[in-house]
Short mmCIF file of C-alpha atoms in Angstrom, two decimals:
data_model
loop_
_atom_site.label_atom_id
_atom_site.label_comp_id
_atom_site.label_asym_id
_atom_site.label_seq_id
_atom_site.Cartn_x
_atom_site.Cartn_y
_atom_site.Cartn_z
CA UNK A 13 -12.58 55.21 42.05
CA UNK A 14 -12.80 53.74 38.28
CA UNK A 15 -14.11 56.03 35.39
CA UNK A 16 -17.04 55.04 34.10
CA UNK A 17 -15.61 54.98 30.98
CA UNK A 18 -12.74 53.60 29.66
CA UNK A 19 -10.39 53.78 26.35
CA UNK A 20 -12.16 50.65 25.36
CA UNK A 21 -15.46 51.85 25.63
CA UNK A 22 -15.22 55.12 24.14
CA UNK A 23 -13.90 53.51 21.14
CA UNK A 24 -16.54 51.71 20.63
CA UNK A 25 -19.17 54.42 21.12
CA UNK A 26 -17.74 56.32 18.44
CA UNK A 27 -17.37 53.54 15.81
CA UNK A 28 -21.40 52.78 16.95
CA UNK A 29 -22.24 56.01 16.17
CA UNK A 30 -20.45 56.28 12.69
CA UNK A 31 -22.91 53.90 11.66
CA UNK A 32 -20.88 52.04 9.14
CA UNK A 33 -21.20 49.01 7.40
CA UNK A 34 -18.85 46.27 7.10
CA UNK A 35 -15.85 49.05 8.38
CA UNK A 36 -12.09 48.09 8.62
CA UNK A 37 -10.37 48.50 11.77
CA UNK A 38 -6.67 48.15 11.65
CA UNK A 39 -5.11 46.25 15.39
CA UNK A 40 -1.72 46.95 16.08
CA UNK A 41 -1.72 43.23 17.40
CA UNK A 42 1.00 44.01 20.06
CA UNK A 43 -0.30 46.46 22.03
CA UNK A 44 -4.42 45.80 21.84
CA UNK A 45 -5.60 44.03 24.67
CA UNK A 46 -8.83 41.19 24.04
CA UNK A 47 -11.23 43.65 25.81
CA UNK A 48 -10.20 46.56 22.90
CA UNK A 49 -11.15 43.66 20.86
CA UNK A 50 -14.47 42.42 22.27
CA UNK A 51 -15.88 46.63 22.81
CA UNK A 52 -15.26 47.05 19.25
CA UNK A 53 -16.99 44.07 17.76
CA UNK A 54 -19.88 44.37 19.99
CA UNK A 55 -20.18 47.80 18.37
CA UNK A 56 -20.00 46.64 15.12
CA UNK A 57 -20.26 42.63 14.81
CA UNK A 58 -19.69 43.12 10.96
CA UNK A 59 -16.20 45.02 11.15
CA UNK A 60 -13.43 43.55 9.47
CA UNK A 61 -10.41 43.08 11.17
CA UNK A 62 -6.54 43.95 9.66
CA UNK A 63 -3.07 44.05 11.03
CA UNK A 64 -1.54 47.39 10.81
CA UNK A 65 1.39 47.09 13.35
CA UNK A 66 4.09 46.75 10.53
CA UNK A 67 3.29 49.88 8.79
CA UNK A 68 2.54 52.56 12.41
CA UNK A 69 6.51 50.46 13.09
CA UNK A 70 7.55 51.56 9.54
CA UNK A 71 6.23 55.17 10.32
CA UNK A 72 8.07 55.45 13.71
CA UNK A 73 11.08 54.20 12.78
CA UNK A 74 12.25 57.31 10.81
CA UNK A 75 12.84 59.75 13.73
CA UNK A 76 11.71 63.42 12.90
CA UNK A 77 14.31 66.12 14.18
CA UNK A 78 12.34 66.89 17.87
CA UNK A 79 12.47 62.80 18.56
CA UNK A 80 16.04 62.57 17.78
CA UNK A 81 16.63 65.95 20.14
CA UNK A 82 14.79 63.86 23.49
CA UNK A 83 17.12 60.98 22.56
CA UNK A 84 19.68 63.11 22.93
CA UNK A 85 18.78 64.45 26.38
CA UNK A 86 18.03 60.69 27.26
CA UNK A 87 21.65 60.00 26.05
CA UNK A 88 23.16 62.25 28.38
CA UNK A 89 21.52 61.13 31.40
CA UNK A 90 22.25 57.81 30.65
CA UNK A 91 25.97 58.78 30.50
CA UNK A 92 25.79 60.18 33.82
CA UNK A 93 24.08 57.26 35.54
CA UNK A 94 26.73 55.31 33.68
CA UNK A 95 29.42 57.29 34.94
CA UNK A 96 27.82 56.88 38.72
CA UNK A 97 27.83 53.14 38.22
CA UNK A 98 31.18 52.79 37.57
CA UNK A 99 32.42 55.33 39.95
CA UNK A 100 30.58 53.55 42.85
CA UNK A 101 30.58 49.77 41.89
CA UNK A 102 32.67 47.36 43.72
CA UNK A 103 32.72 43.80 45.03
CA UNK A 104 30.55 43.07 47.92
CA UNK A 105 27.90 45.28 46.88
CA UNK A 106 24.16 44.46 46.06
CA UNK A 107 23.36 44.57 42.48
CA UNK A 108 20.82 47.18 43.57
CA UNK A 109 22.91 49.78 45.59
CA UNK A 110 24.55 50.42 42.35
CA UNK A 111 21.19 50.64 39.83
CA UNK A 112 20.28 52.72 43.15
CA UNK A 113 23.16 55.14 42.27
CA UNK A 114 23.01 55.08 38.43
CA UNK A 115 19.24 55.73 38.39
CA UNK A 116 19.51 58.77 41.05
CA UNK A 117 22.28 60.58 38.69
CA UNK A 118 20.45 59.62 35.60
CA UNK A 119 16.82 61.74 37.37
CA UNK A 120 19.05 64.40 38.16
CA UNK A 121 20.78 64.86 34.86
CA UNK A 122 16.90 65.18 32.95
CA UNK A 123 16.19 61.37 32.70
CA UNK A 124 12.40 60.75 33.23
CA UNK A 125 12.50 56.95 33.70
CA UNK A 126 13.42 54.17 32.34
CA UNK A 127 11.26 52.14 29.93
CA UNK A 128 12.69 48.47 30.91
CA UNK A 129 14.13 46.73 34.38
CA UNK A 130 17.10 47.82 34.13
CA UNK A 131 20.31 45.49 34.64
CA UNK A 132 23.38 45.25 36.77
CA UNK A 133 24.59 41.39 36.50
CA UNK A 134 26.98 39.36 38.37
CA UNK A 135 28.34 37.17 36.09
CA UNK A 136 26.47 34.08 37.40
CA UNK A 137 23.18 35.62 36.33
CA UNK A 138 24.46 36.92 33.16
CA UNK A 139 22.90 34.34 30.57
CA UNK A 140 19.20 34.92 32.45
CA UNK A 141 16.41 35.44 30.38
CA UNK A 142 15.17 39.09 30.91
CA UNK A 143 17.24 39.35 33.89
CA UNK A 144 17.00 42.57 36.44
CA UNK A 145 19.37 43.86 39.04
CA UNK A 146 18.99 41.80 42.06
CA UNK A 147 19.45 41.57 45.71
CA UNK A 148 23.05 39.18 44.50
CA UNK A 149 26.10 40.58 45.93
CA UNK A 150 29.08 41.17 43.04
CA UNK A 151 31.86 39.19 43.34
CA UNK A 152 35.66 39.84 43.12
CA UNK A 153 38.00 38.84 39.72
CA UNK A 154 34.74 38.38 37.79
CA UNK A 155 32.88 41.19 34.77
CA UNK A 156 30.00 42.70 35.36
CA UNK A 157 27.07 43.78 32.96
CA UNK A 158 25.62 47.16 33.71
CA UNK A 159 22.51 47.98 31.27
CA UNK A 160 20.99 51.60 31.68
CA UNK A 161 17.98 52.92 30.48
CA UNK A 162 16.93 56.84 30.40
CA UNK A 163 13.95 58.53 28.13
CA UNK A 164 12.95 62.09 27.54
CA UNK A 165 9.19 63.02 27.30
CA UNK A 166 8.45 59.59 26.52
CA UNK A 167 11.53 58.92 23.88
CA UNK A 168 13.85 56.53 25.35
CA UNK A 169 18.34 55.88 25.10
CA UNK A 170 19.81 52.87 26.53
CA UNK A 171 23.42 51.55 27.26
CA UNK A 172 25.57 48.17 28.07
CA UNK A 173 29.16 48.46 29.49
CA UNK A 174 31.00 45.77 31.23
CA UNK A 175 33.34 46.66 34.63
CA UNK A 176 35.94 43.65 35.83
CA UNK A 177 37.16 43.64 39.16
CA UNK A 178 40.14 42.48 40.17
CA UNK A 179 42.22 39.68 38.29
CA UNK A 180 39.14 38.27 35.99
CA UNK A 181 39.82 35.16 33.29
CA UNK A 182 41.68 36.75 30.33
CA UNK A 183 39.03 34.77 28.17
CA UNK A 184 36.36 37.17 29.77
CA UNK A 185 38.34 40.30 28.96
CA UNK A 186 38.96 38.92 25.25
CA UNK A 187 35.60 37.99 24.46
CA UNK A 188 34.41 41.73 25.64
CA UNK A 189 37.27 43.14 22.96
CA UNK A 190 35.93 40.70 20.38
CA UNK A 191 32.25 42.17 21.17
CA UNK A 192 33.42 45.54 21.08
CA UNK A 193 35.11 45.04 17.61
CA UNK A 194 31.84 43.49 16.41
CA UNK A 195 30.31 46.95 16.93
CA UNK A 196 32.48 48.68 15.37
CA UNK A 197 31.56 46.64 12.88
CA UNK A 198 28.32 46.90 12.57
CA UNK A 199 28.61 50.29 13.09
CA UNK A 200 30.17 50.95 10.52
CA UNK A 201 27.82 49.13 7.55
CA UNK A 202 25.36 51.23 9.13
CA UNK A 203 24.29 53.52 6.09
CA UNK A 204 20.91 54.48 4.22
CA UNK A 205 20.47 52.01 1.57
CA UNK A 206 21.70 48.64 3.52
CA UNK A 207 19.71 45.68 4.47
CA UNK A 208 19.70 44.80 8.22
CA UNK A 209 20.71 41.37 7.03
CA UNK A 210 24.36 43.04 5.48
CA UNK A 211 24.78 44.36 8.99
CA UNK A 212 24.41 41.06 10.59
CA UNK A 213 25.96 38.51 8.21
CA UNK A 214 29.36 41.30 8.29
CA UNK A 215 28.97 41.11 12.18
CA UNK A 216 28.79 37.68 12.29
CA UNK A 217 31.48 36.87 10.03
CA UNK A 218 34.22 38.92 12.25
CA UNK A 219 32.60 36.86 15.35
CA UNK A 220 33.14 33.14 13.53
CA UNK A 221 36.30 34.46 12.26
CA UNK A 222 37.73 34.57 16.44
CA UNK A 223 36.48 31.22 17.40
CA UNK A 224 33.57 32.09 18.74
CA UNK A 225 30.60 31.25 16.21
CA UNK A 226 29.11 28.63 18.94
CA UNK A 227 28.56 30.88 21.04
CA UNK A 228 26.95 33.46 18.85
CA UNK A 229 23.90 32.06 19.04
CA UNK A 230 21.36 35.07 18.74
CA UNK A 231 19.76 35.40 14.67
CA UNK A 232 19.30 39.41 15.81
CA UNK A 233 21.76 41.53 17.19
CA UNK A 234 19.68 45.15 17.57
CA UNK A 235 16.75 46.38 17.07
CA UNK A 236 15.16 49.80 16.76
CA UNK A 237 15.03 52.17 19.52
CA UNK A 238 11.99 55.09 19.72
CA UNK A 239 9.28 55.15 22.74
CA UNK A 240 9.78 51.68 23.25
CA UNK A 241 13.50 49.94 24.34
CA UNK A 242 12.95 47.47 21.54
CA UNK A 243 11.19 48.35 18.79
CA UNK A 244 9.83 45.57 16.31
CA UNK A 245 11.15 47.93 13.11
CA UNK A 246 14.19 47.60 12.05
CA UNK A 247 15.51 44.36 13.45
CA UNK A 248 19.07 43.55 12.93
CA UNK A 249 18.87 40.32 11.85
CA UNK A 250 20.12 37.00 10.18
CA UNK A 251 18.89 37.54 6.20
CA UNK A 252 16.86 40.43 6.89
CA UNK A 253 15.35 42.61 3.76
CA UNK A 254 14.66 45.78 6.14
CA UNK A 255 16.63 48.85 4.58
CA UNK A 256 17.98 51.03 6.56
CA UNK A 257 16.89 54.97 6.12
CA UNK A 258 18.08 58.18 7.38
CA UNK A 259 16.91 58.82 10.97
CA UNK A 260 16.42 55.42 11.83
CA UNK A 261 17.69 54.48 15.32
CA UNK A 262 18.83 51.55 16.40
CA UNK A 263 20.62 49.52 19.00
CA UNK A 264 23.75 47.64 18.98
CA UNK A 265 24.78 45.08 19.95
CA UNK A 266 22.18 43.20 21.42
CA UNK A 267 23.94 39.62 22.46
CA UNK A 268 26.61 38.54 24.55
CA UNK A 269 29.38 35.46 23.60
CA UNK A 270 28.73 33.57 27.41
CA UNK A 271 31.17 31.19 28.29
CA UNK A 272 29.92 28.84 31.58
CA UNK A 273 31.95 29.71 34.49
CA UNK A 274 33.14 32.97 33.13
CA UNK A 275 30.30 34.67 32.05
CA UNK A 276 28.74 37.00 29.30
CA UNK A 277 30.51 40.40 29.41
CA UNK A 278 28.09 42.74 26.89
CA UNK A 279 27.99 46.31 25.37
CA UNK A 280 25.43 48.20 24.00
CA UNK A 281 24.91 51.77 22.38
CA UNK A 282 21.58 53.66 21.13
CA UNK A 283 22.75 54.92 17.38
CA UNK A 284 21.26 57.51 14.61
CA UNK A 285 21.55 56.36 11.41
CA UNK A 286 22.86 60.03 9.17
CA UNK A 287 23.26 60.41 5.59
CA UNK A 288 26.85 60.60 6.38
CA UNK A 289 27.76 58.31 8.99
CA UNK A 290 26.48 57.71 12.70
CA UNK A 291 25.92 59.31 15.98
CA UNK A 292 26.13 58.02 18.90
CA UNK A 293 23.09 58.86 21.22
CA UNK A 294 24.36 57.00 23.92
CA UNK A 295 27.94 58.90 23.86
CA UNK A 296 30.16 57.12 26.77
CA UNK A 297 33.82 55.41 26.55
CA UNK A 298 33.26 52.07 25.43
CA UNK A 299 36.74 50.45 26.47
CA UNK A 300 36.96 47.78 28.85
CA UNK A 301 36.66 49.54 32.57
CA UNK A 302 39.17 47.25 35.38
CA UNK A 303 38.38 48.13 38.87
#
């Protein structure tokens, strides 16, 4: 059965009945569907319409002390699904039967769900755009990209590590090392004060310093991380003016260096931004696992 009434509808009751002329209604443009839209200006065919999604982004990406707590349970569970991955992954097996494992451990350590498709690549399907663990089978002497996802009452942690089976091509092992020295990298400009744009252009720098500025072909490399995956505020990225503040949480390091034939190994951590430093809300060894 459908309700009668829905969000849409309700909303616009209650701006018909406020009886105002000419009001402002702010649209977080992402997120409001064209039937939100089309309620509201029936209601009130004189409203006038502004874009507020900056500023609500703004406001949720300083994490109060209770949403940086829920990341922290959603941290731990991701560690243990990460932990199951790894224990259980081998060639021959589905991309699946592992995100099978991983996402059972992550429920049972507090996880609530994950709030995107969550990833375990072979390396041929590594470069994909908005790729998702498939029915592919993993291959021997090759990396591959497991990306995790757990929340908390609706406040979400994800992770990236890269497992390499077998003999895989030195260049795939180096390029992982070069990607995990890029984060500590940008890890460590992270402080209260700094534009996203210092954290990239010092990231990027270290990249083009090891041969490998072709390939870095992303102008982000994280974004924020809150009750979405990927949060629009703060973005990581190429000349950026965003400052970072206390609280804010963010994740790093969003892209891979993919060399064709080889692949695109990748890491990724959920991080609090502290007066002092950093924490690490996904907290899981980030050297190179060889299986």
């Amino acid at each position: 059965m459908f309700p009668q009434n829905n969000q849409s509808i309700m909303m616009a009751a209650w701006l018909k009945a406020q009886n105002w002329k000419a009001p402002k209604i702010g649209f977080t443009r992402y997120f409001i569907s064209l039937k939100d839209y089309q309620c509201l200006r029936d209601a009130a065919p004189d409203m006038v319409v502004g874009d507020i999604a900056i500023p609500c982004y703004e406001i949720r990406s300083v994490k109060s002390p209770d949403e940086i707590q829920k990341m922290r349970v959603a941290g731990r569970a991701l560690s243990a699904g990460m932990q199951a991955a790894i224990d259980c992954v081998k060639p021959g097996m589905m991309e699946t039967e592992v995100l099978a494992e991983a996402e059972y451990a992550m429920v049972k350590a507090g996880s609530m769900g994950s709030s995107f498709r969550m990833q375990v690549l072979t390396h041929r399907r590594q470069l994909d755009i908005h790729p998702y663990a498939s029915h592919a089978r993993l291959e021997n002497n090759a990396p591959v990209v497991i990306h995790l996802g757990a929340s908390c009452e609706g406040y979400v942690a994800k992770m990236c590590r890269t497992v390499f089976f077998g003999n895989p091509n030195p260049e795939s092992v180096k390029i992982y090392e070069v990607l995990k020295e890029a984060q500590n990298i940008a890890v460590a400009a992270l402080h209260p004060g700094v534009t996203c744009g210092e954290v990239y252009a010092k990231t990027t720098k270290y990249v083009a310093s090891q041969g490998y500025e072709k390939q870095w072909v992303m102008e982000h490399i994280g974004y924020g991380v809150g009750i979405r995956q990927s949060e629009f505020y703060p973005i990581i990225a190429k000349n950026s003016p965003t400052v970072l503040r206390e609280n804010m949480v963010v994740d790093l390091l969003l892209p891979t260096i993919y060399i064709p034939k080889i692949g695109g190994p990748r890491i990724t951590d959920t991080i609090l931004v502290k007066k002092d430093g950093v924490e690490f809300l996904s907290d899981f060894p980030a050297c190179p696992v060889c299986k």
